[in-house]
mmCIF file of C-alpha atoms in Angstrom:
data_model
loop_
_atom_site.group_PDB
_atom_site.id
_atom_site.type_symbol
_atom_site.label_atom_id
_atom_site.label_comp_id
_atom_site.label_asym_id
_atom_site.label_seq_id
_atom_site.Cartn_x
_atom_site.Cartn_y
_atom_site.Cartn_z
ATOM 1 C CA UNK A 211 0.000 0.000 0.000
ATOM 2 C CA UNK A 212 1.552 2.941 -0.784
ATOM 3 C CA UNK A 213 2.006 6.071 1.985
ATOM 4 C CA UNK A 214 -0.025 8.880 2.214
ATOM 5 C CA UNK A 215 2.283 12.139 2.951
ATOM 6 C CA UNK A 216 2.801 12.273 6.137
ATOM 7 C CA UNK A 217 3.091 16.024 6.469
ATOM 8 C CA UNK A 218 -0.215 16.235 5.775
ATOM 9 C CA UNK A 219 -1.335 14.761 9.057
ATOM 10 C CA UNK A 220 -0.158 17.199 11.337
ATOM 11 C CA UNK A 221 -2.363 19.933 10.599
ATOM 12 C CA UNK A 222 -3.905 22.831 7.881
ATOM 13 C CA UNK A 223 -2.112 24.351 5.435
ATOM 14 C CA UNK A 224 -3.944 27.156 3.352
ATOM 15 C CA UNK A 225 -2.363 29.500 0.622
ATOM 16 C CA UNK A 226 -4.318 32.689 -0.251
ATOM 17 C CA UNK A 227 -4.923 33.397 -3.266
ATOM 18 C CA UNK A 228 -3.278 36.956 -4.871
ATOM 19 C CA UNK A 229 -6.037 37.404 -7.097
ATOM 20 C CA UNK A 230 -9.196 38.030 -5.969
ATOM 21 C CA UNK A 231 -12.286 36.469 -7.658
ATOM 22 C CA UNK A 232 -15.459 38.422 -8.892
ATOM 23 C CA UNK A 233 -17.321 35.842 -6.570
ATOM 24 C CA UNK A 234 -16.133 34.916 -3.089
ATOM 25 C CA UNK A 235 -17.436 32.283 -1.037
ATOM 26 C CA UNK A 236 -18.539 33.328 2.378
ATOM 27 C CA UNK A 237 -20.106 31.423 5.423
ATOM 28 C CA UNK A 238 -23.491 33.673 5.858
ATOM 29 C CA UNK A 239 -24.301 33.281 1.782
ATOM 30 C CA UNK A 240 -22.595 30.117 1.058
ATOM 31 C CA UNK A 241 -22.884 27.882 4.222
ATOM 32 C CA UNK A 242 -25.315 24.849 4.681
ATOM 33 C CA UNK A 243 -28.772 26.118 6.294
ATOM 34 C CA UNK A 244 -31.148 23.877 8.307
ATOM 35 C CA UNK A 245 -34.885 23.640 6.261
ATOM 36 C CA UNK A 246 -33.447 23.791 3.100
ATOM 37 C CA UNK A 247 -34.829 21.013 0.164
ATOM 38 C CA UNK A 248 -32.943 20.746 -2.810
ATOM 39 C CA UNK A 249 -33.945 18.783 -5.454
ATOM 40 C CA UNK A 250 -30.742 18.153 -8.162
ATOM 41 C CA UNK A 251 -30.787 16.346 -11.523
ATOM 42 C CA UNK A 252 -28.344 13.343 -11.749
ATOM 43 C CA UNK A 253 -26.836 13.624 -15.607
ATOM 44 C CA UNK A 254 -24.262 11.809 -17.239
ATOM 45 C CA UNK A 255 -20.223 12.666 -16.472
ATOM 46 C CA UNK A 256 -19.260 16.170 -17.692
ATOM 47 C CA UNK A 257 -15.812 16.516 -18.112
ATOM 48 C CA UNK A 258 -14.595 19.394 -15.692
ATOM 49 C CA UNK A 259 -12.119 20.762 -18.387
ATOM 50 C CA UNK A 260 -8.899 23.032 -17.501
ATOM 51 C CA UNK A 261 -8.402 25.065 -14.991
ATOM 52 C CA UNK A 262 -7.781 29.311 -14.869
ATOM 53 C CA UNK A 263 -9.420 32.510 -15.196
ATOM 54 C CA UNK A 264 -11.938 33.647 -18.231
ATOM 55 C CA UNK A 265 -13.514 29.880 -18.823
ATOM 56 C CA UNK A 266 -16.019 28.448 -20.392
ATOM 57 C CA UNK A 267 -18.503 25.920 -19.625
ATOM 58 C CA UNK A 268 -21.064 24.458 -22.102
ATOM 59 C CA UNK A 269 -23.336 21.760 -19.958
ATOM 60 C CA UNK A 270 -26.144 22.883 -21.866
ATOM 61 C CA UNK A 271 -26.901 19.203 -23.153
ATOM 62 C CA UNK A 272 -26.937 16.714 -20.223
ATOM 63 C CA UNK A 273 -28.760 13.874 -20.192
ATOM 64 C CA UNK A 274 -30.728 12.974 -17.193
ATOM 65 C CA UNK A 275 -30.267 9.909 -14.900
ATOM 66 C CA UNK A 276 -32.065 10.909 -12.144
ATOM 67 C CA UNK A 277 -34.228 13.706 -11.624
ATOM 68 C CA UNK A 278 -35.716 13.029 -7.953
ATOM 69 C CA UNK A 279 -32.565 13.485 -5.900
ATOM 70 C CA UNK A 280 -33.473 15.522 -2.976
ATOM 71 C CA UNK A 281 -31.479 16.813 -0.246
ATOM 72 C CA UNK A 282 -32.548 18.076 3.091
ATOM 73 C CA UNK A 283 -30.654 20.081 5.823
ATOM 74 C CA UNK A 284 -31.684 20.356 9.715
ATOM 75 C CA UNK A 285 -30.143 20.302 13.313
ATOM 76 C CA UNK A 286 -29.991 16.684 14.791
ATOM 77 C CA UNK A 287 -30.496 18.453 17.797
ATOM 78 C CA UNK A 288 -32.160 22.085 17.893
ATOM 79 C CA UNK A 289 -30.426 23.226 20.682
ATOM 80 C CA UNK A 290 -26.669 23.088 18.805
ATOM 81 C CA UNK A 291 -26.644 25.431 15.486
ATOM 82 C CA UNK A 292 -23.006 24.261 14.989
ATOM 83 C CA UNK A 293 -24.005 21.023 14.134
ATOM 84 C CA UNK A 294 -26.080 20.547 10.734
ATOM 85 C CA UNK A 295 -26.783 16.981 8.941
ATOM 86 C CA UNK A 296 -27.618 16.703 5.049
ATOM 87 C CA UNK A 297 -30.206 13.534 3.881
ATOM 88 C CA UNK A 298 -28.972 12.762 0.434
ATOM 89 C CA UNK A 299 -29.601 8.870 -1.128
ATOM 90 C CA UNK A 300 -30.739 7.536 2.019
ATOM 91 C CA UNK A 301 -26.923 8.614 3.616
ATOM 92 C CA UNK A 302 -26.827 11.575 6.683
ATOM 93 C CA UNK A 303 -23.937 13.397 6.451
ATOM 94 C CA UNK A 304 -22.829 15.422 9.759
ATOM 95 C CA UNK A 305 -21.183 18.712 9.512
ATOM 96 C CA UNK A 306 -20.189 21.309 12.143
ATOM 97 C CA UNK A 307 -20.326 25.170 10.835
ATOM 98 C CA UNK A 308 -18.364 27.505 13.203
ATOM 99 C CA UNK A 309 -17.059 30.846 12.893
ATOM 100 C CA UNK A 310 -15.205 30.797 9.403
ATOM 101 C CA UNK A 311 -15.238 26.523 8.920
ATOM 102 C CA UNK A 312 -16.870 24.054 7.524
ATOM 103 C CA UNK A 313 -16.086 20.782 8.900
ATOM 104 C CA UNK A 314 -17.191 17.020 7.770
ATOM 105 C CA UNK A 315 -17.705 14.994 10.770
ATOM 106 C CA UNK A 316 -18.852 12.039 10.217
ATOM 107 C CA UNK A 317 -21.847 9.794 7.953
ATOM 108 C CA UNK A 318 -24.228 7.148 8.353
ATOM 109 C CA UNK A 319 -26.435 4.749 6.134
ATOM 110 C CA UNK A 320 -28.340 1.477 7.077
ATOM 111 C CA UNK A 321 -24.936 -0.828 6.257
ATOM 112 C CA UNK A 322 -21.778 1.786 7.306
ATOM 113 C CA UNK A 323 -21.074 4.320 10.259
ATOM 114 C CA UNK A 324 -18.186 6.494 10.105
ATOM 115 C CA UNK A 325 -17.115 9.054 13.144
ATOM 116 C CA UNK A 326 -14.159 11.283 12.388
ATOM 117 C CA UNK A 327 -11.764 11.692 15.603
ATOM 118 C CA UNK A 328 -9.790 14.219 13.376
ATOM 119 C CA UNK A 329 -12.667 16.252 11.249
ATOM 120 C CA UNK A 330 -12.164 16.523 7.393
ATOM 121 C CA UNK A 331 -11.749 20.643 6.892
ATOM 122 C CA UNK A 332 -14.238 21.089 3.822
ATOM 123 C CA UNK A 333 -13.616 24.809 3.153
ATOM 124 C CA UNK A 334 -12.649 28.080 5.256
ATOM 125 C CA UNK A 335 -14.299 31.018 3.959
ATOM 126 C CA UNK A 336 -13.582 33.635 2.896
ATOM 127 C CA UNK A 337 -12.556 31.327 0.249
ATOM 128 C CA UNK A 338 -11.473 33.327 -3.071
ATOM 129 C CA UNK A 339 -9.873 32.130 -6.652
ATOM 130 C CA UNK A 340 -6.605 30.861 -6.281
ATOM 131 C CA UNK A 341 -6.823 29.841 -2.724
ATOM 132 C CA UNK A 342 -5.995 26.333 -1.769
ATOM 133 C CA UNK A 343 -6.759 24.736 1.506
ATOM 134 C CA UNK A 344 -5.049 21.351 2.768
ATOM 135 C CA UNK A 345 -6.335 19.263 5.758
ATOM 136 C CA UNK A 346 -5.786 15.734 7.067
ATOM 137 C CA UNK A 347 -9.032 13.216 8.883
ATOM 138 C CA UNK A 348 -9.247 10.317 10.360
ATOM 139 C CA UNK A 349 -12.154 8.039 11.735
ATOM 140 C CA UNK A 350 -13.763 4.999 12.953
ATOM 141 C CA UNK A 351 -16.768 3.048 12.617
ATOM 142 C CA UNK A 352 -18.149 -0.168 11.922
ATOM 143 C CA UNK A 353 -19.737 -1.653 9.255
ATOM 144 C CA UNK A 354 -23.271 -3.986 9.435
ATOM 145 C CA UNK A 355 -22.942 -3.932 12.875
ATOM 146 C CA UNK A 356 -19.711 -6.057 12.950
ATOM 147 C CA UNK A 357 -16.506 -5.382 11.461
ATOM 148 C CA UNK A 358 -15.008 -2.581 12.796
ATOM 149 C CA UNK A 359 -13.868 0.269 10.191
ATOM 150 C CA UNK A 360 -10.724 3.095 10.259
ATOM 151 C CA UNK A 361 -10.659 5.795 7.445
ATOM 152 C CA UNK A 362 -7.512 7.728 7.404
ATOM 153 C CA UNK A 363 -6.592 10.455 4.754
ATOM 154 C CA UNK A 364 -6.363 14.120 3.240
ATOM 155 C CA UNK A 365 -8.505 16.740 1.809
ATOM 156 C CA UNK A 366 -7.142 19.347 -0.724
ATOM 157 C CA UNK A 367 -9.412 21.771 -2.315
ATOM 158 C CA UNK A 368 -8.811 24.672 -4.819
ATOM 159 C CA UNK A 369 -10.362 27.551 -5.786
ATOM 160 C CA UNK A 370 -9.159 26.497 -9.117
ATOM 161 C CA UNK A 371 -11.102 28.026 -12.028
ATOM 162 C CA UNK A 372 -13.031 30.988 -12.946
ATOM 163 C CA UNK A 373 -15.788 32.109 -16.135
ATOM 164 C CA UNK A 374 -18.830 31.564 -17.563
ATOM 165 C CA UNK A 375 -20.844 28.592 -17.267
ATOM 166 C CA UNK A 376 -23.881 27.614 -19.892
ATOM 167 C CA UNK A 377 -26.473 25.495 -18.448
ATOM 168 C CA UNK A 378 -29.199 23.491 -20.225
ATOM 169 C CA UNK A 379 -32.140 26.205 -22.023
ATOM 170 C CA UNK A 380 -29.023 28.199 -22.676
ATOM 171 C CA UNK A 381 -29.003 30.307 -19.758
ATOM 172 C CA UNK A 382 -25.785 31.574 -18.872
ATOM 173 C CA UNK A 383 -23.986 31.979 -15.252
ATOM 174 C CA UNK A 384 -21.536 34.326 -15.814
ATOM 175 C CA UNK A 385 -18.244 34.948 -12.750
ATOM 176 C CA UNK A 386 -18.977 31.264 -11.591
ATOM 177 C CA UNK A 387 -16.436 30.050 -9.535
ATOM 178 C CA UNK A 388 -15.136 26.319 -9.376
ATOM 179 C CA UNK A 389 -13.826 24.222 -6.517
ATOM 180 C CA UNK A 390 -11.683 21.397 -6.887
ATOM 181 C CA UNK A 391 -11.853 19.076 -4.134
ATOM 182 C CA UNK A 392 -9.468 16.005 -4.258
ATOM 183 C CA UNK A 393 -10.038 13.527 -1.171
ATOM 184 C CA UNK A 394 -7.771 10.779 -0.778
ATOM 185 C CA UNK A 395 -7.931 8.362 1.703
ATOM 186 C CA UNK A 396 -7.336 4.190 3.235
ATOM 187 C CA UNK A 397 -9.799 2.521 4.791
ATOM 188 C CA UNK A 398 -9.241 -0.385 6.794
ATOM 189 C CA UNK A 399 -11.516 -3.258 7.750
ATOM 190 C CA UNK A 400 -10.681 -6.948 6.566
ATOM 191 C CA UNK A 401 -9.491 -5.596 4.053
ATOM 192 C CA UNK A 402 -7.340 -2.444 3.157
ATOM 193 C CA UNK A 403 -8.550 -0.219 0.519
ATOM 194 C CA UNK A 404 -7.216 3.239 -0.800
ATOM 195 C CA UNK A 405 -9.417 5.246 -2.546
ATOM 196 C CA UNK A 406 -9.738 8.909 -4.120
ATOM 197 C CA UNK A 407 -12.635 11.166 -4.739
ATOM 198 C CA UNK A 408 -12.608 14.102 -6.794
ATOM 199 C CA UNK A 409 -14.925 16.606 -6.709
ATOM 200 C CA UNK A 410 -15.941 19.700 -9.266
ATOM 201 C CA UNK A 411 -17.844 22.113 -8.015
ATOM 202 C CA UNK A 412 -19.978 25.588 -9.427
ATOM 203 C CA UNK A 413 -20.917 28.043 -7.461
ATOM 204 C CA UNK A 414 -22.589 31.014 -8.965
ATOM 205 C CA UNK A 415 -24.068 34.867 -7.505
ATOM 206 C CA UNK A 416 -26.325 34.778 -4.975
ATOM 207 C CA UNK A 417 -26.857 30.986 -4.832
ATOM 208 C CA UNK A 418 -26.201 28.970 -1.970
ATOM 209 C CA UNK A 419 -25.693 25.957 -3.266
ATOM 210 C CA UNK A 420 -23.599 24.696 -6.081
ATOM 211 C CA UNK A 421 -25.057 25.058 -9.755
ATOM 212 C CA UNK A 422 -23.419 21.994 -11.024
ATOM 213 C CA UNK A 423 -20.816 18.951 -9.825
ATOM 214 C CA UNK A 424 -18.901 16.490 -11.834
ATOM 215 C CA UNK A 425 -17.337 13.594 -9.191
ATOM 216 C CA UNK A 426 -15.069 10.498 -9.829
ATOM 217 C CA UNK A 427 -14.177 7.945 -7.391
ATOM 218 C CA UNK A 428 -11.109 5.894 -7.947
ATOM 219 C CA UNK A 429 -9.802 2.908 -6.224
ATOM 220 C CA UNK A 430 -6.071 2.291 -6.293
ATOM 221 C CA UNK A 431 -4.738 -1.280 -6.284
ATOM 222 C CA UNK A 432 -1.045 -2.390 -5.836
ATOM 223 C CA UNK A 433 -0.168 -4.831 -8.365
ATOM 224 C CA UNK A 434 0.367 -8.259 -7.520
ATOM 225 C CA UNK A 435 4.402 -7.743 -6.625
ATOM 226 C CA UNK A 436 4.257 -4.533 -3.993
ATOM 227 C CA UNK A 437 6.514 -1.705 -4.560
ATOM 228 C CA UNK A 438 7.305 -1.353 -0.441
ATOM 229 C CA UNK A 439 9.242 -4.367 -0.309
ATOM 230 C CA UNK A 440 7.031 -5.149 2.442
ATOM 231 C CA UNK A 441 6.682 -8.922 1.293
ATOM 232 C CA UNK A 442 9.617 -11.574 1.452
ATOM 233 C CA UNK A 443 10.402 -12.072 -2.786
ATOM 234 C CA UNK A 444 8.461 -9.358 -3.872
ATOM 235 C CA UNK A 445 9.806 -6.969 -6.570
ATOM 236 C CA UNK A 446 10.520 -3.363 -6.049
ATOM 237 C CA UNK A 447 8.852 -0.511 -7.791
ATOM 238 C CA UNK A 448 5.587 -2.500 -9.102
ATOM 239 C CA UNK A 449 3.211 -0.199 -10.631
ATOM 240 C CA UNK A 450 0.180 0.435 -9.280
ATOM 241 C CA UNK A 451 -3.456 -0.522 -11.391
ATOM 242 C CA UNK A 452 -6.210 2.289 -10.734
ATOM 243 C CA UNK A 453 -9.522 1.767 -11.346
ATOM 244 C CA UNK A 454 -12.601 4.509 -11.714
ATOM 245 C CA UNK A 455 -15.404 2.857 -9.981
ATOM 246 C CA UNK A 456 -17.926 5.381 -10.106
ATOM 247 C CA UNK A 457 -18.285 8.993 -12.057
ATOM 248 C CA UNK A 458 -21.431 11.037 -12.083
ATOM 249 C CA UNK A 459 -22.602 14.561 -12.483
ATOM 250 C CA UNK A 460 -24.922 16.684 -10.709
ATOM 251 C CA UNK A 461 -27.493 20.128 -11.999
ATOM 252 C CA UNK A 462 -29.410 21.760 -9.586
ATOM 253 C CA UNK A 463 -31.195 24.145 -11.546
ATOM 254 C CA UNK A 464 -30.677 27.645 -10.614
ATOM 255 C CA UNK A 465 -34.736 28.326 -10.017
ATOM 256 C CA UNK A 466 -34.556 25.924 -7.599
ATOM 257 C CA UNK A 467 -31.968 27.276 -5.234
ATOM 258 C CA UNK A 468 -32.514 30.189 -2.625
ATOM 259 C CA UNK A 469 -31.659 33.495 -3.433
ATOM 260 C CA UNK A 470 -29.780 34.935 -0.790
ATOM 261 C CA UNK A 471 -32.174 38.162 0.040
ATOM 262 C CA UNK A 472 -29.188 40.083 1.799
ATOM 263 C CA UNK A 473 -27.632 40.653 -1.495
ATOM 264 C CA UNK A 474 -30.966 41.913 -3.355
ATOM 265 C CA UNK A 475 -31.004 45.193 -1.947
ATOM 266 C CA UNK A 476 -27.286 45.588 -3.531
ATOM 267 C CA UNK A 477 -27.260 43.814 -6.134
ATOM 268 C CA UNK A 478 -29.063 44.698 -9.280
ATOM 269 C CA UNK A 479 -28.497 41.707 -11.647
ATOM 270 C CA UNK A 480 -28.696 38.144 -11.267
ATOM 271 C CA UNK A 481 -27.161 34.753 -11.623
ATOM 272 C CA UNK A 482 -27.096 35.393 -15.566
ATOM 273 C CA UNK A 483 -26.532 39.037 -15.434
ATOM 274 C CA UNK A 484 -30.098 40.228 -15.930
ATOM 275 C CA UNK A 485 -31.595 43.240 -14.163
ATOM 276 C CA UNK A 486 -33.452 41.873 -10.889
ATOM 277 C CA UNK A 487 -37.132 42.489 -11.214
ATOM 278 C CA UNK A 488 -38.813 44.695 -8.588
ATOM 279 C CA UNK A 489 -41.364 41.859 -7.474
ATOM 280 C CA UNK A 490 -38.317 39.813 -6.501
ATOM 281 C CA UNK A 491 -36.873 41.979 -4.704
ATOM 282 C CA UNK A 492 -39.940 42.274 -2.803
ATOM 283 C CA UNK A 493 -40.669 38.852 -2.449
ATOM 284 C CA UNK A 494 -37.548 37.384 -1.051
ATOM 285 C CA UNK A 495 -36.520 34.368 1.262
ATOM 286 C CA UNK A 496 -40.171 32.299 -0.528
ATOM 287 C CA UNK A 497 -39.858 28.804 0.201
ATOM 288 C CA UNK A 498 -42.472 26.179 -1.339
ATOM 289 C CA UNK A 499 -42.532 22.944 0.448
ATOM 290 C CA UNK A 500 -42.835 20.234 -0.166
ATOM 291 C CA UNK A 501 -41.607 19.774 -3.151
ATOM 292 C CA UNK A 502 -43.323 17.298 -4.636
ATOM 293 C CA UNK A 503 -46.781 18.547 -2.868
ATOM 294 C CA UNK A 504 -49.608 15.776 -1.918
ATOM 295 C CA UNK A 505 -51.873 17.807 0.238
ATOM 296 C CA UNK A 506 -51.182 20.765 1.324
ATOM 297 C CA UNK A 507 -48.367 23.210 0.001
ATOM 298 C CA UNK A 508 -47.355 25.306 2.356
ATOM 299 C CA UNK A 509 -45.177 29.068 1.667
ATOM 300 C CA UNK A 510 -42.716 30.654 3.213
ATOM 301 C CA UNK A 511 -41.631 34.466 2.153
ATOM 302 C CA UNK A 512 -40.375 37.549 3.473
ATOM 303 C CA UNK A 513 -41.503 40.921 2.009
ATOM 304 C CA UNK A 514 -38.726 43.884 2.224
ATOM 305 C CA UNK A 515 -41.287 46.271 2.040
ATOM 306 C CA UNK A 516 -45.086 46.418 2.082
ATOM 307 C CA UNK A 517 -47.056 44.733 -0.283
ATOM 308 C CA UNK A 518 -50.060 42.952 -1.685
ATOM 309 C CA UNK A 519 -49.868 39.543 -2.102
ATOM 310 C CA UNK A 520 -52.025 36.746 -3.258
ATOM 311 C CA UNK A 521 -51.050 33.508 -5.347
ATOM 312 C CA UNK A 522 -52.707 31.329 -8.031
ATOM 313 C CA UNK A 523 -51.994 27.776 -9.021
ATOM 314 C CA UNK A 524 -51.970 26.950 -12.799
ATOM 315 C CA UNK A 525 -51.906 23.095 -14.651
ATOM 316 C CA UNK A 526 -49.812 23.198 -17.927
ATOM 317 C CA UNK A 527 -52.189 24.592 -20.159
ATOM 318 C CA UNK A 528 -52.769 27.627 -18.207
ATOM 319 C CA UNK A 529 -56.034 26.890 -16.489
ATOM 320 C CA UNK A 530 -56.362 28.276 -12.793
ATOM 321 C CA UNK A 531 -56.711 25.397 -10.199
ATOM 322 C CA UNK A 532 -56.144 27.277 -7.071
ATOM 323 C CA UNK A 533 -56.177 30.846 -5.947
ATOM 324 C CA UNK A 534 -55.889 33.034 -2.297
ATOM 325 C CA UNK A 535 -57.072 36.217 -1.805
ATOM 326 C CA UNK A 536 -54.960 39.166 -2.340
ATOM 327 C CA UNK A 537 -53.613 40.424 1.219
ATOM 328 C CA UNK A 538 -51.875 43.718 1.825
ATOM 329 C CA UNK A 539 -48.982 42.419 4.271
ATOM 330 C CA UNK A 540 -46.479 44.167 6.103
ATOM 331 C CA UNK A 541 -42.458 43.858 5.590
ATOM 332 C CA UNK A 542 -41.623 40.921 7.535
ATOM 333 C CA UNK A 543 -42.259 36.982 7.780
ATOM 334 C CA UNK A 544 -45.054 35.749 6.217
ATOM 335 C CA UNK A 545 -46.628 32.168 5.505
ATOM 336 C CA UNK A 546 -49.177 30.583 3.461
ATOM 337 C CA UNK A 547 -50.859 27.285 2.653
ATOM 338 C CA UNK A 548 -52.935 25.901 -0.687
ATOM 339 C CA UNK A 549 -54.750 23.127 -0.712
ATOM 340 C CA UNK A 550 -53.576 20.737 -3.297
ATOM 341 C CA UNK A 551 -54.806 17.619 -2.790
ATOM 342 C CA UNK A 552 -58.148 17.335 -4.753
ATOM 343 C CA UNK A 553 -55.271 17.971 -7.989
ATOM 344 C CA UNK A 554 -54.193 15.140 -10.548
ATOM 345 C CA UNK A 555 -50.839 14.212 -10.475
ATOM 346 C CA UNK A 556 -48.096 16.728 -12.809
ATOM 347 C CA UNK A 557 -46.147 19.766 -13.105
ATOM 348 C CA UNK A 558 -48.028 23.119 -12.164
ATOM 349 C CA UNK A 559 -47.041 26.598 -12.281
ATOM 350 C CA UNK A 560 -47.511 29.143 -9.195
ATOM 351 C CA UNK A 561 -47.518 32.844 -9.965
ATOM 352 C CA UNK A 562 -46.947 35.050 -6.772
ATOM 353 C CA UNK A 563 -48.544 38.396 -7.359
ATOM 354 C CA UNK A 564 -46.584 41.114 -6.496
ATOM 355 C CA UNK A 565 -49.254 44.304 -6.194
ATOM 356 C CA UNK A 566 -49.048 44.548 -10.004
ATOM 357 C CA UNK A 567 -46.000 42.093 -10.867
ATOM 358 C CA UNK A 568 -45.857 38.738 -10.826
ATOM 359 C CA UNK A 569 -43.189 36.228 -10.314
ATOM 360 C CA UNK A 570 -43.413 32.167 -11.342
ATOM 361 C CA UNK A 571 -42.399 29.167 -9.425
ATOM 362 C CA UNK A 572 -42.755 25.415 -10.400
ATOM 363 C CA UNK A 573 -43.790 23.055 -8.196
ATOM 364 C CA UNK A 574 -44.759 19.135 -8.909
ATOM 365 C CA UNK A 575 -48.194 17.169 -7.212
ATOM 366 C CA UNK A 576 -47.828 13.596 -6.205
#
């Protein structure tokens, strides 16, 4: 097996960048958030391309593997806001968010669970292009209830690329910014196994959540003669036989993700450099859950200023289903809930009317 550097295990290296990137990636807009749902398309393997500054992206045609991936956020325990899981493919992942960190600290599925004694360091913010963060973990756990389990490794990521990204209906991200995550680690049971996992990742304006995500996990294998001499008659300096055992790509489309409505006030274009309407900045913070609906959808907003408000719920010719009635509200936290289970199952539009604007969301019926 060969050695991981041992350098790396003694603590955190990061360089900072000299350059400094259109879009930066900081805790309060880019940090994981308890009650968010994300639903992300599974496509086929992009190719992440080269890195630098001025790039461009075309993942305009993907083709879809999976389009009900959905990830949740929330405290495992209320009381602690440091500590936030993520539900994704029937796996928790535990974090802690502190100050200026974002730490991985452990998972768990209904076969494998893993507790990290040293935390994986997933990014520092500020966290600019150009600037490269090193870290070292190490865990244990056990797997089917059984065999006991040790993970041991590094984490490097890089602020590594910079430009314009073209998603699928030709819409256009321009200043995205891309992290390069490589993760390589052993992991010891009855067997020994080492293993990489490389990650791509977008991140666009006012989004809080990646756009897009190519990943490849590779398992390295020593050749039948090992190259550490470790074995009585076994030849130096055998190569070693890699193997990609899994490569996928995720799209969470940009409609989908929160806004971040500290930035409106500021900001006056969007994701793809288009002026922000007025009814949107208005209507900030909306959440629409769940997502798909059976019964009852139920909506989340905060106004900026005061407003009047009602919504109507459209099939996908156009026809009304649903509407409330309008409501002048005050700036602040407001909620709402339409009935939706006497609807078939499909796609339907919501408009949120804005006094005399209007602004459309998508949400699916079960």
């Amino acid at each position: 097996m060969r050695k991981i550097l041992p350098f790396l295990f003694f603590g955190i290296f990061i360089i900072n960048g000299f350059s400094q990137s259109p879009l930066r990636l900081e805790p309060k807009k880019y940090g994981y958030r308890a009650g968010d749902s994300i639903y992300k398309y599974q496509v086929e393997y992009k190719d992440p391309g080269s890195k630098g500054r001025q790039l461009q992206w075309d993942f305009s045609n993907v083709k879809v593997l999976n389009d009900n991936y959905l990830i949740k956020y929330f405290y495992p325990d209320k009381k602690d806001t440091f500590h936030i899981c993520g539900m994704e493919h029937r796996t928790r992942y535990y974090y802690l968010q502190k100050k200026d960190s974002l730490w991985s600290t452990g998972f768990e599925n209904y076969t494998t669970l893993i507790n990290y004694t040293t935390p994986e360091l997933k990014l520092k913010f500020p966290f600019n292009y150009g600037d490269t963060l090193y870290s070292a973990f190490e865990g244990e756990g056990i797997y089917c209830n059984m065999l006991k389990l040790k993970v041991k490794g590094w984490t490097r990521v890089e602020a590594d690329a910079e430009g314009e990204l073209t998603l699928p209906g030709n819409k256009k991200v321009k200043h995205a910014l891309r992290t390069h995550t490589t993760r390589y680690y052993t992991e010891t049971g009855k067997d020994s196994t080492e293993m990489s996992y490389e990650t791509y990742t977008w991140y666009g304006k006012n989004l809080r959540y990646p756009i897009f995500e190519s990943i490849k996990t590779t398992l390295h294998r020593l050749s039948p003669g090992r190259g550490d001499g470790g074995e009585v008659g076994v030849k130096q300096g055998s190569q070693v036989s890699d193997t990609i055992v899994f490569h996928t790509s995720f799209y969470y489309t940009p409609e989908e993700l929160n806004i971040q409505p500290d930035l409106l006030a500021n900001d006056s274009t969007d994701i793809y450099g288009n002026p922000i309407p007025e009814a949107e900045r208005v209507f900030t913070e909306a959440r629409m859950l769940p997502n798909p609906v059976i019964n009852n959808l139920n909506i989340d907003f905060k106004l900026t200023r005061r407003a009047v408000i009602w919504f109507s719920v459209h099939n996908n010719i156009g026809i009304p289903m649903r509407q409330t009635h309008p409501q002048s509200l005050d700036e602040g936290y407001h909620q709402t809930q339409i009935p939706m289970g006497g609807l078939v199952t499909g796609t339907y539009t919501v408009y949120v009317h804005v006094d005399d604007r209007m602004i459309q969301r998508v949400v699916v019926k079960k």
